[in-house]
PDB file of C-alpha atoms in Angstrom:
ATOM      1  CA  GLN W  13      -3.630  -8.812  67.469  1.00  0.00           C
ATOM      2  CA  PHE W  14      -6.277  -9.311  70.174  1.00  0.00           C
ATOM      3  CA  GLN W  15      -6.645  -6.256  72.416  1.00  0.00           C
ATOM      4  CA  LEU W  16      -8.598  -5.091  75.452  1.00  0.00           C
ATOM      5  CA  VAL W  17      -9.036  -1.343  75.906  1.00  0.00           C
ATOM      6  CA  GLU W  18     -10.370   0.225  79.112  1.00  0.00           C
ATOM      7  CA  SER W  19     -11.947   3.654  79.466  1.00  0.00           C
ATOM      8  CA  GLY W  20     -13.952   5.677  81.983  1.00  0.00           C
ATOM      9  CA  GLY W  21     -11.399   6.345  84.702  1.00  0.00           C
ATOM     10  CA  GLY W  22     -10.814   9.759  86.207  1.00  0.00           C
ATOM     11  CA  LEU W  23     -10.907  11.883  89.348  1.00  0.00           C
ATOM     12  CA  VAL W  24     -14.016  11.613  91.511  1.00  0.00           C
ATOM     13  CA  GLN W  25     -14.948  12.738  95.029  1.00  0.00           C
ATOM     14  CA  PRO W  26     -15.713  10.222  97.793  1.00  0.00           C
ATOM     15  CA  GLY W  27     -19.292   9.028  97.455  1.00  0.00           C
ATOM     16  CA  GLY W  28     -19.298   9.603  93.707  1.00  0.00           C
ATOM     17  CA  SER W  29     -19.713   7.165  90.831  1.00  0.00           C
ATOM     18  CA  LEU W  30     -17.862   6.056  87.707  1.00  0.00           C
ATOM     19  CA  ARG W  31     -18.555   3.511  84.990  1.00  0.00           C
ATOM     20  CA  LEU W  32     -15.621   1.687  83.454  1.00  0.00           C
ATOM     21  CA  THR W  33     -15.844   0.154  79.986  1.00  0.00           C
ATOM     22  CA  CYS W  34     -13.722  -2.582  78.416  1.00  0.00           C
ATOM     23  CA  VAL W  35     -13.932  -3.197  74.665  1.00  0.00           C
ATOM     24  CA  GLY W  36     -12.335  -6.163  72.909  1.00  0.00           C
ATOM     25  CA  SER W  37     -11.008  -6.008  69.367  1.00  0.00           C
ATOM     26  CA  GLY W  38      -9.429  -8.577  67.064  1.00  0.00           C
ATOM     27  CA  GLY W  39     -11.518 -11.429  68.483  1.00  0.00           C
ATOM     28  CA  THR W  40     -14.682 -12.297  70.375  1.00  0.00           C
ATOM     29  CA  LEU W  41     -15.028 -12.201  74.172  1.00  0.00           C
ATOM     30  CA  ASP W  42     -18.024 -14.558  74.114  1.00  0.00           C
ATOM     31  CA  TYR W  43     -16.169 -17.618  75.432  1.00  0.00           C
ATOM     32  CA  TYR W  44     -14.185 -15.925  78.191  1.00  0.00           C
ATOM     33  CA  THR W  45     -14.640 -15.234  81.819  1.00  0.00           C
ATOM     34  CA  MET W  46     -14.017 -11.487  82.120  1.00  0.00           C
ATOM     35  CA  GLY W  47     -12.673  -9.638  85.121  1.00  0.00           C
ATOM     36  CA  TRP W  48     -11.746  -6.275  86.549  1.00  0.00           C
ATOM     37  CA  PHE W  49      -8.601  -5.989  88.669  1.00  0.00           C
ATOM     38  CA  ARG W  50      -6.984  -3.038  90.384  1.00  0.00           C
ATOM     39  CA  GLN W  51      -3.515  -2.169  91.604  1.00  0.00           C
ATOM     40  CA  ALA W  52      -2.145   0.647  93.740  1.00  0.00           C
ATOM     41  CA  PRO W  53       1.588   1.536  93.773  1.00  0.00           C
ATOM     42  CA  GLY W  54       3.570  -0.953  95.838  1.00  0.00           C
ATOM     43  CA  LYS W  55       0.610  -3.300  96.257  1.00  0.00           C
ATOM     44  CA  GLU W  56      -0.445  -6.583  94.680  1.00  0.00           C
ATOM     45  CA  ARG W  57      -2.961  -6.663  91.872  1.00  0.00           C
ATOM     46  CA  GLU W  58      -6.303  -7.755  93.307  1.00  0.00           C
ATOM     47  CA  GLY W  59      -9.477  -9.137  91.791  1.00  0.00           C
ATOM     48  CA  VAL W  60     -12.369  -6.689  92.044  1.00  0.00           C
ATOM     49  CA  SER W  61     -15.096  -8.439  90.062  1.00  0.00           C
ATOM     50  CA  CYS W  62     -15.493 -11.227  87.503  1.00  0.00           C
ATOM     51  CA  ILE W  63     -18.328 -12.427  85.279  1.00  0.00           C
ATOM     52  CA  SER W  64     -18.891 -15.702  83.435  1.00  0.00           C
ATOM     53  CA  SER W  65     -19.283 -15.926  79.672  1.00  0.00           C
ATOM     54  CA  ASP W  66     -23.093 -16.122  79.876  1.00  0.00           C
ATOM     55  CA  SER W  67     -23.441 -13.656  82.809  1.00  0.00           C
ATOM     56  CA  THR W  68     -24.970 -16.324  85.072  1.00  0.00           C
ATOM     57  CA  SER W  69     -22.136 -16.193  87.606  1.00  0.00           C
ATOM     58  CA  LYS W  70     -20.603 -13.071  89.148  1.00  0.00           C
ATOM     59  CA  TYR W  71     -17.957 -12.506  91.788  1.00  0.00           C
ATOM     60  CA  TYR W  72     -17.236  -9.434  93.897  1.00  0.00           C
ATOM     61  CA  ALA W  73     -14.462  -8.790  96.353  1.00  0.00           C
ATOM     62  CA  ASP W  74     -15.766  -8.253  99.887  1.00  0.00           C
ATOM     63  CA  SER W  75     -14.501  -4.676  99.842  1.00  0.00           C
ATOM     64  CA  VAL W  76     -16.776  -3.701  96.922  1.00  0.00           C
ATOM     65  CA  LYS W  77     -19.916  -5.792  97.510  1.00  0.00           C
ATOM     66  CA  GLY W  78     -23.037  -3.660  97.425  1.00  0.00           C
ATOM     67  CA  ARG W  79     -21.216  -0.793  95.709  1.00  0.00           C
ATOM     68  CA  PHE W  80     -19.918  -2.193  92.396  1.00  0.00           C
ATOM     69  CA  SER W  81     -21.799  -4.036  89.651  1.00  0.00           C
ATOM     70  CA  ILE W  82     -20.317  -5.942  86.693  1.00  0.00           C
ATOM     71  CA  SER W  83     -22.137  -6.612  83.421  1.00  0.00           C
ATOM     72  CA  ARG W  84     -21.372  -7.552  79.824  1.00  0.00           C
ATOM     73  CA  ASP W  85     -22.855  -7.195  76.360  1.00  0.00           C
ATOM     74  CA  ASN W  86     -21.421  -9.956  74.202  1.00  0.00           C
ATOM     75  CA  ALA W  87     -23.071  -8.553  71.069  1.00  0.00           C
ATOM     76  CA  LYS W  88     -20.973  -5.407  71.569  1.00  0.00           C
ATOM     77  CA  ASN W  89     -17.870  -7.282  72.775  1.00  0.00           C
ATOM     78  CA  THR W  90     -17.961  -5.071  75.864  1.00  0.00           C
ATOM     79  CA  VAL W  91     -17.729  -5.428  79.654  1.00  0.00           C
ATOM     80  CA  TYR W  92     -18.721  -2.766  82.194  1.00  0.00           C
ATOM     81  CA  LEU W  93     -18.012  -2.021  85.831  1.00  0.00           C
ATOM     82  CA  GLN W  94     -20.412   0.388  87.530  1.00  0.00           C
ATOM     83  CA  MET W  95     -18.790   1.826  90.656  1.00  0.00           C
ATOM     84  CA  ASN W  96     -20.944   3.666  93.202  1.00  0.00           C
ATOM     85  CA  SER W  97     -20.262   5.120  96.667  1.00  0.00           C
ATOM     86  CA  LEU W  98     -16.566   5.343  95.857  1.00  0.00           C
ATOM     87  CA  LYS W  99     -14.031   5.523  98.679  1.00  0.00           C
ATOM     88  CA  PRO W 100     -10.413   6.772  98.713  1.00  0.00           C
ATOM     89  CA  GLU W 101      -9.229   3.179  99.129  1.00  0.00           C
ATOM     90  CA  ASP W 102     -10.748   2.382  95.716  1.00  0.00           C
ATOM     91  CA  THR W 103      -7.982   4.464  94.117  1.00  0.00           C
ATOM     92  CA  GLY W 104      -5.763   2.583  91.685  1.00  0.00           C
ATOM     93  CA  VAL W 105      -5.226   1.495  88.110  1.00  0.00           C
ATOM     94  CA  TYR W 106      -8.102  -0.702  86.961  1.00  0.00           C
ATOM     95  CA  PHE W 107      -7.372  -3.439  84.438  1.00  0.00           C
ATOM     96  CA  CYS W 108      -9.727  -5.485  82.290  1.00  0.00           C
ATOM     97  CA  ALA W 109      -8.726  -9.113  81.692  1.00  0.00           C
ATOM     98  CA  ASN W 110      -9.956 -12.284  79.990  1.00  0.00           C
ATOM     99  CA  GLY W 111      -9.448 -15.912  80.935  1.00  0.00           C
ATOM    100  CA  TYR W 112     -10.898 -19.388  81.213  1.00  0.00           C
ATOM    101  CA  GLY W 113     -12.422 -21.058  84.238  1.00  0.00           C
ATOM    102  CA  SER W 114     -14.229 -19.716  87.275  1.00  0.00           C
ATOM    103  CA  ARG W 115     -11.382 -18.247  89.336  1.00  0.00           C
ATOM    104  CA  CYS W 116     -11.225 -14.477  89.828  1.00  0.00           C
ATOM    105  CA  HIS W 117      -7.478 -14.277  90.370  1.00  0.00           C
ATOM    106  CA  ALA W 118      -4.873 -12.451  88.291  1.00  0.00           C
ATOM    107  CA  GLY W 119      -2.953 -15.680  87.719  1.00  0.00           C
ATOM    108  CA  SER W 120      -5.982 -17.236  86.022  1.00  0.00           C
ATOM    109  CA  MET W 121      -6.304 -14.533  83.375  1.00  0.00           C
ATOM    110  CA  ASN W 122      -4.656 -14.769  79.951  1.00  0.00           C
ATOM    111  CA  GLY W 123      -4.910 -11.291  78.449  1.00  0.00           C
ATOM    112  CA  TRP W 124      -4.859  -7.784  79.873  1.00  0.00           C
ATOM    113  CA  GLY W 125      -5.677  -4.242  78.899  1.00  0.00           C
ATOM    114  CA  LYS W 126      -3.311  -1.387  79.678  1.00  0.00           C
ATOM    115  CA  GLY W 127      -5.471  -0.024  82.493  1.00  0.00           C
ATOM    116  CA  THR W 128      -7.358   3.139  83.369  1.00  0.00           C
ATOM    117  CA  LEU W 129      -6.604   5.263  86.443  1.00  0.00           C
ATOM    118  CA  VAL W 130      -9.292   5.864  89.064  1.00  0.00           C
ATOM    119  CA  THR W 131      -8.554   8.476  91.731  1.00  0.00           C
ATOM    120  CA  VAL W 132     -11.009   9.026  94.594  1.00  0.00           C
ATOM    121  CA  SER W 133     -10.104  12.180  96.491  1.00  0.00           C
ATOM    122  CA  SER W 134     -11.613  15.374  97.861  1.00  0.00           C
TER     123      SER W 134
END
């Protein structure tokens, strides 16, 4: 019943920007830590960014610090990932996920969206 749906992916040139959106339905996201993860073919799923339920704590992978920004609007049951200065190595399927606790690891998350593809190429 509970679902997470991502949107906003697409093809962008290096140095460009995208904003990803994750919308929850069938239940509230208010009590969850939310995260964005990405996966390229043949590689492990990695944590990109996570945000606490009240937005007071945020995590960013070293590879995206200074370029990506996570935010949430609990009234709209929505989480965002603003991605700037995109690089080819940012290419992959980006997944939204919910979980409990403070860890930003795939194994700590309970529910997942189906993903949205981001391709950074010239």
